[in-house]
Coordinates of C-alpha atoms and ligand atoms in Angstrom, one line a residue:
X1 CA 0.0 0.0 0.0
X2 CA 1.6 3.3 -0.9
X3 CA 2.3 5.8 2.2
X4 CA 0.0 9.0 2.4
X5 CA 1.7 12.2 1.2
X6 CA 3.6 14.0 3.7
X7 CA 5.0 17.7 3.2
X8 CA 8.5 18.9 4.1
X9 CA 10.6 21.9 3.8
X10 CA 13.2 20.7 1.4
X11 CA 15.2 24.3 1.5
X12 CA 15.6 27.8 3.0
X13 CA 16.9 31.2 2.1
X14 CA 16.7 34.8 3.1
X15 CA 17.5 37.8 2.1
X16 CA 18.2 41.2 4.1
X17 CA 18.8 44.6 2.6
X18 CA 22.4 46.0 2.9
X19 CA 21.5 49.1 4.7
X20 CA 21.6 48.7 8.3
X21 CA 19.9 51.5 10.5
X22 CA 21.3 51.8 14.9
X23 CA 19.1 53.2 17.3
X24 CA 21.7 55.6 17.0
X25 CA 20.5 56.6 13.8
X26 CA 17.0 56.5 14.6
X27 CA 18.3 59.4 17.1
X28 CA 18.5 61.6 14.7
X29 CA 14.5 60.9 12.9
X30 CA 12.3 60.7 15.6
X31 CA 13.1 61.8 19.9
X32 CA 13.6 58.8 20.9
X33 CA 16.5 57.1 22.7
X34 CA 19.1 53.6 22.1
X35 CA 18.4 53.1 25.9
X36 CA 14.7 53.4 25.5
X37 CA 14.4 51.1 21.7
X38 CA 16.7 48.3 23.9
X39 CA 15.0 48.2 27.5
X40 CA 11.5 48.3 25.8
X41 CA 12.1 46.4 22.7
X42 CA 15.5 44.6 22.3
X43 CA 16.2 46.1 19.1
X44 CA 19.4 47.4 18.2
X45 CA 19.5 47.6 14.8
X46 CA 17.3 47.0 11.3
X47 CA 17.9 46.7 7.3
X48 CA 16.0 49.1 5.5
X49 CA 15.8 48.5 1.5
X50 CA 16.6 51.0 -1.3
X51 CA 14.0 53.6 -2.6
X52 CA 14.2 51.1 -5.4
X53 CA 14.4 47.7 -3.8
X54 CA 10.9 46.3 -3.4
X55 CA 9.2 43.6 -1.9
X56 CA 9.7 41.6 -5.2
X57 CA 12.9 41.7 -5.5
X58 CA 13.9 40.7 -1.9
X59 CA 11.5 37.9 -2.4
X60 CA 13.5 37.0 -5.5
X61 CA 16.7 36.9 -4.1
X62 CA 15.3 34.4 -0.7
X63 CA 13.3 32.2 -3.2
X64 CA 16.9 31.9 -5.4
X65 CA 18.6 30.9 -2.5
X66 CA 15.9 28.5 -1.0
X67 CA 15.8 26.8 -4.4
X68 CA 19.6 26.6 -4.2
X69 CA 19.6 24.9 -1.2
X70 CA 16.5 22.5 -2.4
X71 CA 19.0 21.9 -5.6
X72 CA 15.5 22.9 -7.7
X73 CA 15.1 24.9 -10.8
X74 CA 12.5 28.2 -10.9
X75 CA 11.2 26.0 -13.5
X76 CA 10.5 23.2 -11.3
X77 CA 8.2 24.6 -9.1
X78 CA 4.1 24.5 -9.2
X79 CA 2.7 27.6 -7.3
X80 CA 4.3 30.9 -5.6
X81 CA 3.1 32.1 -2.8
X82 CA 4.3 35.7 -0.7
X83 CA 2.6 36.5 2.3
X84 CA 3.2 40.2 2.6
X85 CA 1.1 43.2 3.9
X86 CA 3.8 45.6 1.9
X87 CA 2.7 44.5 -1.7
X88 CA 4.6 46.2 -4.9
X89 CA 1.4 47.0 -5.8
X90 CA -2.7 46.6 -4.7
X91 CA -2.6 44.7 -7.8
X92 CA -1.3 42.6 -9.1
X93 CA 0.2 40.2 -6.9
X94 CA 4.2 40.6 -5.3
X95 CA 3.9 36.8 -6.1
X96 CA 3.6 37.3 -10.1
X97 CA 6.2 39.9 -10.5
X98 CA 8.1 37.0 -8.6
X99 CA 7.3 34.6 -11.0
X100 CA 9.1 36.9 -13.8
X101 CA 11.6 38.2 -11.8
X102 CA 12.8 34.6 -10.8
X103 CA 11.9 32.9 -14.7
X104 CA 9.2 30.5 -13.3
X105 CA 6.3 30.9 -16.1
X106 CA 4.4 28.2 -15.4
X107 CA 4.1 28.3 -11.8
X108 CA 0.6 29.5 -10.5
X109 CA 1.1 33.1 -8.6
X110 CA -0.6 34.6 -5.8
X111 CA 0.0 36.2 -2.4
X112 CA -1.5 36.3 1.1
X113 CA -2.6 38.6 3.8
X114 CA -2.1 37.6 7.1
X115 CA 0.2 40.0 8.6
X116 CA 2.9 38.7 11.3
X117 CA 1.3 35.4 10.7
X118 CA 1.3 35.1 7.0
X119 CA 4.2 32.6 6.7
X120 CA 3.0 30.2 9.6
X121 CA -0.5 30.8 7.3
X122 CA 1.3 29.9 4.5
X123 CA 2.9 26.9 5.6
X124 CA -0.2 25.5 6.5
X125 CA -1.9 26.2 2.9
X126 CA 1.5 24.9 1.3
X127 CA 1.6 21.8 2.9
X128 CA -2.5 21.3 2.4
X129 CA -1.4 21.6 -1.6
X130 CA 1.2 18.9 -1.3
X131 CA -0.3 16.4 0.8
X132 CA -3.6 16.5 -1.4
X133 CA -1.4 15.7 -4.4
X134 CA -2.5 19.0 -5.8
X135 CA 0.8 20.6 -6.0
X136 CA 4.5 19.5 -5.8
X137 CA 6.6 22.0 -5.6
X138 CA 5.9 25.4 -3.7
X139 CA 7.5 28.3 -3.0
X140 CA 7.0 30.0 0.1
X141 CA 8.3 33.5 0.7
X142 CA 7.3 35.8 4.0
X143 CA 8.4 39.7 2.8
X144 CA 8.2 43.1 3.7
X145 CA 9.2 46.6 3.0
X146 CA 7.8 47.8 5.8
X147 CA 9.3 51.2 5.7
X148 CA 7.2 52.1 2.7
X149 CA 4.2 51.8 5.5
X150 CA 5.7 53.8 8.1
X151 CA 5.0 56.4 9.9
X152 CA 8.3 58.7 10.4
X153 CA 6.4 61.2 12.8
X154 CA 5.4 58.0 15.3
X155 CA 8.1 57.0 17.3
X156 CA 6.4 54.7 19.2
X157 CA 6.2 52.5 15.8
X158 CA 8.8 53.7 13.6
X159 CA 11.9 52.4 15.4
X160 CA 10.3 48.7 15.6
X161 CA 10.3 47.7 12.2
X162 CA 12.5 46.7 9.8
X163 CA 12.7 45.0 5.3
X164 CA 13.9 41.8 4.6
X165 CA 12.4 38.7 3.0
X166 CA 12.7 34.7 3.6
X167 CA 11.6 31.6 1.5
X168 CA 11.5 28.0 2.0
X169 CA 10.4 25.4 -1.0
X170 CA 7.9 22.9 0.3
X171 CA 7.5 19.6 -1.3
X172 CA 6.7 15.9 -0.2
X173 CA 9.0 14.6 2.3
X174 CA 11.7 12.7 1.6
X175 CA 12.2 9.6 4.3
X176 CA 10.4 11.9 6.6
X177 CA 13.4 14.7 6.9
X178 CA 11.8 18.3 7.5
X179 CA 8.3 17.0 8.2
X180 CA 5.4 19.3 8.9
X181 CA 3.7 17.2 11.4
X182 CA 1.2 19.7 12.3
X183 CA -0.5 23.1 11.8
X184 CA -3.0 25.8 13.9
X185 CA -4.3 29.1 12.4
X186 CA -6.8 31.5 13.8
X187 CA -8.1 34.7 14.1
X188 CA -10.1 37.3 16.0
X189 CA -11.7 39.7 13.9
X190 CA -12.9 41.7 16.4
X191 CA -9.1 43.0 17.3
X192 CA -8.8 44.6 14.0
X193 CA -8.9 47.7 15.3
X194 CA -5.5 47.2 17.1
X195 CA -3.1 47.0 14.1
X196 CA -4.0 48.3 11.1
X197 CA -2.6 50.3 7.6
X198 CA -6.3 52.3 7.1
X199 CA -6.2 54.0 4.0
X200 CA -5.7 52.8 0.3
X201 CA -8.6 50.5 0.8
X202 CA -12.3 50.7 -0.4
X203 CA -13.0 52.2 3.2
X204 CA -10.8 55.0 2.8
X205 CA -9.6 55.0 -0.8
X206 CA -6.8 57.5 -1.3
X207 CA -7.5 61.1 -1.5
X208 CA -5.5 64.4 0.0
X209 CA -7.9 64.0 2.8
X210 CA -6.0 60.0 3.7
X211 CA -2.7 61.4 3.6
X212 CA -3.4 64.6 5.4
X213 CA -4.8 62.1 7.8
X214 CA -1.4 59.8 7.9
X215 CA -4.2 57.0 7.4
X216 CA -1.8 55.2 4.8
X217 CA 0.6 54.0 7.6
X218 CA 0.8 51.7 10.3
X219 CA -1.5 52.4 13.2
X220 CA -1.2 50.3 16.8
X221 CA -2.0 50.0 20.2
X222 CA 1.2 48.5 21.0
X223 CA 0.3 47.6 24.7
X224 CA -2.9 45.5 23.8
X225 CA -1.2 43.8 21.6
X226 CA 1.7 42.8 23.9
X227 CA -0.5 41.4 26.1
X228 CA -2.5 39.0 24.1
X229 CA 0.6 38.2 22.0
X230 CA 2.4 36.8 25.0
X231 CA -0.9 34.7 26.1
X232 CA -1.9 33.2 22.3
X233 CA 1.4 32.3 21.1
X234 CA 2.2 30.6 24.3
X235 CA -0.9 28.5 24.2
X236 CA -0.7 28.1 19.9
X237 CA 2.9 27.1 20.6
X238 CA 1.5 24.1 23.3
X239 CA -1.5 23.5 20.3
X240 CA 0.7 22.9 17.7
X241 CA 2.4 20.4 19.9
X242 CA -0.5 18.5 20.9
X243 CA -1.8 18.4 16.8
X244 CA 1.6 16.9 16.2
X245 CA 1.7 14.4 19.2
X246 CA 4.6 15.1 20.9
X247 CA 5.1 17.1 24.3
X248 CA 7.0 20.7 24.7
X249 CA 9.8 18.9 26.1
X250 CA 10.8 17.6 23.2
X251 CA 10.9 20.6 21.0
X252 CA 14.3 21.9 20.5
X253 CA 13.7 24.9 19.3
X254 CA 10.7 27.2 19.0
X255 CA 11.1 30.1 16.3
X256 CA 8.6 32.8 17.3
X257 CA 7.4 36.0 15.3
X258 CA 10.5 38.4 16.4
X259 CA 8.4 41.8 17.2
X260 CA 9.8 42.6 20.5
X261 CA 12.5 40.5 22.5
X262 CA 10.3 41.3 25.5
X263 CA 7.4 39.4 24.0
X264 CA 9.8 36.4 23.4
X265 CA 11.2 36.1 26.5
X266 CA 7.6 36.3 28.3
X267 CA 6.7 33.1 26.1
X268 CA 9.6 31.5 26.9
X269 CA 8.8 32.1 30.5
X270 CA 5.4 30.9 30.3
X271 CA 6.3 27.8 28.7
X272 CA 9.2 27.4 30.8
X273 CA 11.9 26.9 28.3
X274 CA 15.8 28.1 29.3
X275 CA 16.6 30.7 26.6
X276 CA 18.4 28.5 24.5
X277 CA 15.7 26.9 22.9
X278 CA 14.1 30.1 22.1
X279 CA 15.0 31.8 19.1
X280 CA 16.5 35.5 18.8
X281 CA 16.9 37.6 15.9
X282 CA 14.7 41.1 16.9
X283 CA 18.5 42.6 18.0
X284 CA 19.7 42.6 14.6
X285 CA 16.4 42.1 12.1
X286 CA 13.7 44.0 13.9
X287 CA 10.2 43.2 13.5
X288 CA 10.0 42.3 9.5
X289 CA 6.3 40.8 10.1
X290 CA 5.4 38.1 7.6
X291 CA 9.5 37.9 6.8
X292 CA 10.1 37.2 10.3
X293 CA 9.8 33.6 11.2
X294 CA 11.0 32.4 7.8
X295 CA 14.2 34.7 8.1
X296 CA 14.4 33.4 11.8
X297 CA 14.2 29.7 10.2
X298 CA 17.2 30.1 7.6
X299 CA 19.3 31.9 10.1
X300 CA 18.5 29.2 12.4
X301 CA 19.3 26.4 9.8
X302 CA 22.9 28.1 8.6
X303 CA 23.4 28.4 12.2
X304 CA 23.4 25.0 13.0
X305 CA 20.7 25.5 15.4
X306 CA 18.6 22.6 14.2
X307 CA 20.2 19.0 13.7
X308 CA 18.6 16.1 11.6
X309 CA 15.4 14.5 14.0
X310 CA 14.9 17.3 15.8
X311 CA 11.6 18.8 16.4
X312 CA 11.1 22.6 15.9
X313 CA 8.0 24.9 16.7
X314 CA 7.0 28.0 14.6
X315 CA 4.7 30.8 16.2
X316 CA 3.3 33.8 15.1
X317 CA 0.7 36.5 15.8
X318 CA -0.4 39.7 14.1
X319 CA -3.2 42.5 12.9
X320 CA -6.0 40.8 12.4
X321 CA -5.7 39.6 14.7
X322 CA -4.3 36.5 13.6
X323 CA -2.2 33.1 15.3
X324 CA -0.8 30.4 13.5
X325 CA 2.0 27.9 14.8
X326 CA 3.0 24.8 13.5
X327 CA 5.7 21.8 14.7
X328 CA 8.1 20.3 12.1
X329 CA 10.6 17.2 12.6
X330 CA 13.9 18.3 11.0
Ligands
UT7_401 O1 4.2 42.4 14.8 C1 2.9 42.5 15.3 C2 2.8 42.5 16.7 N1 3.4 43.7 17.3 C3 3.8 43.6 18.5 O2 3.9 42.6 19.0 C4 4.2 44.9 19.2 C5 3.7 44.8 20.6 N2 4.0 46.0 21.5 C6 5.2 46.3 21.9 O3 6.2 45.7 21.5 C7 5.3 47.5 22.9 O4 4.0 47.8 23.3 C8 6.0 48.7 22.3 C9 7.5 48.5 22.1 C10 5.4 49.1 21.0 C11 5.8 49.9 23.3 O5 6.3 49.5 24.6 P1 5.5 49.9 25.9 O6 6.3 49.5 27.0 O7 4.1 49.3 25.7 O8 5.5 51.5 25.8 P2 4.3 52.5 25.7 O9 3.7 52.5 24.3 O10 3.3 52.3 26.8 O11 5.0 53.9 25.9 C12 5.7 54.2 27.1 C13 6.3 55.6 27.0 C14 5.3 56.6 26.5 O12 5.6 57.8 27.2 P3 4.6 58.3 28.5 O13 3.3 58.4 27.9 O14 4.8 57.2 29.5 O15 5.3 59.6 28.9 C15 5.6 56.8 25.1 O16 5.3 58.1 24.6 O17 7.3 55.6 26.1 C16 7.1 56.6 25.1 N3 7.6 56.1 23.8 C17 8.9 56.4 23.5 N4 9.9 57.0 24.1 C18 11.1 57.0 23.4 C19 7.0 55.4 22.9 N5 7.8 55.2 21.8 C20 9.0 55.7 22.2 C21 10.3 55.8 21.6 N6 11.3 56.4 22.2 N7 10.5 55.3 20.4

């Protein structure tokens, strides 16, 4: 009898603009302080992209190296997929000018928008593809320019975010390396209100009035969100874990959204893991929403932070608001 279809992640990459931005620097935009951006946030520094580097072309350059690593083609793969909230454009999608970009014509193209979450999302929609037979080969990409969507007069958001990109290729496991063994997404509609890019929608389409209103950046109650971030990714972490049958002790590493080192380092708390099985990367990356967790994951792999066998945990949360975790065997 043949063996069910099971999805893997058969290759990372990322990508991270050259530019990299202190706190120091961040002096000079906004009155803020390096003391106040560490204690409160852990950041010290971010990449920001070029005026013309967009979310395409970071995509690009994490989906080349993801397919190096899988030793695929552009031309081998079925379906793109870029979870962004920083599109190129409102249409079409970051994932078609990715298709062209990369030479991958006869891949199907299209992104998704589930903020911080929207590569956990992904993952689980990539791996639904592969495990129904439907698709074979998918690229994955989580990227942002998030400093098109900023908001240089708010310091209390503009020193928290950062551009960058990060891919992985799913595709049926092979001898069950790199398994997805399980996967949670959520979401609770009635926090949208907390985190939110208003304008350029059909609620507030564009006029002098939206940008005299600064309604076409990032709005958010930070503190609200701190404190259901901590609780839900805590418990999605523990949920993803029981969907794939194994306890928290034996994850080796858990890879959450990196927004704030603060937030991290409550989960790990709450789940009562010592620090070095809880990945870090806000210091240097910032929060680079749906590019987080997947940049987090190739650092992680070129690191040598996960071996062969050993289970991993992805969390995320974000506007929406939306949760999504998910446990894979390396
Ligand atoms: O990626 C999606 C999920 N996003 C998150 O998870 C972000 C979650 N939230 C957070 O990380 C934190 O809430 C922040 C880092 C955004 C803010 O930290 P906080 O400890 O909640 O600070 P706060 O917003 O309550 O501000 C405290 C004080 C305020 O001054 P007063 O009113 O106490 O005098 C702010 O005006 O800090 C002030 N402040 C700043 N001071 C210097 C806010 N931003 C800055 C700044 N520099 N950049």
């Amino acid at each position: 009898m043949s063996q069910p279809l099971r999805a893997g992640i058969l290759g990372t990459g990322s990508y991270l603009p050259e530019k990299i931005v202190t706190n120091k620097d961040m002096e000079k935009l906004v009155e803020t302080s390096d003391e106040w951006i560490v204690t409160r946030t852990g950041i010290k520094e971010r990449h920001f992209a070029a005026a013309d580097e967009f979310t395409s072309d970071m995509s690009t350059k994490a989906a080349q190296r993801a397919l190096d690593a899988a030793g695929l083609k552009p031309t081998d793969l079925d379906l793109i997929i870029v979870a962004t909230i920083t599109p190129d454009m409102q249409t079409p999608s970051t994932a078609c000018f990715v298709q062209t970009k990369l030479g991958a014509p006869q891949a199907a193209a299209f992104d998704i928008s589930a903020a911080c979450s929207g590569f956990v999302y992904g993952l689980s929609l990539a791996r639904a593809f592969v495990e129904s037979g439907f698709y074979k080969r998918i690229l994955l990409i989580g990227a942002e320019k998030l400093t098109s969507f900023i908001d240089w007069k708010d310091r209390g958001t503009c020193v928290l975010f950062g551009d960058g990109a990060g891919a992985v290729i799913i595709g049926p496991s092979v001898n069950g390396e790199h398994e997805i063994l399980s996967s949670y997404m959520s979401a609770n509609g009635s926090e949208a209100d907390l985190l939110k890019i208003p304008g350029g929608g059909c609620r507030f389409p564009s006029s002098l009035e939206t940008i005299e209103n600064r309604l076409h950046s990032l709005k958010m109650d930070g503190k609200q969100i701190f404190k259901i971030a901590v609780k839900v990714m805590s418990e999605a972490v523990l949920e993803a874990a029981k969907r794939a049958n194994i306890t928290l002790d034996q994850v080796s590493l858990v890879i959450p959204h990196q927004a704030n080192d603060r937030i991290i380092q409550a989960i790990g708390e709450r789940l009562e893991l010592p620090k070095e099985r809880v990945f870090v990367n806000v210091d240097r990356i910032a929060n680079t929403s749906a590019a987080s967790v997947a940049i987090a994951l190739d650092e992680a792999v070129k690191a040598g932070k996960i071996q062969k066998g050993q289970y991993v945990a992805f969390v995320a949360f974000g506007a929406g608001t939306t949760l999504a975790s998910s446990i894979v065997k390396w």
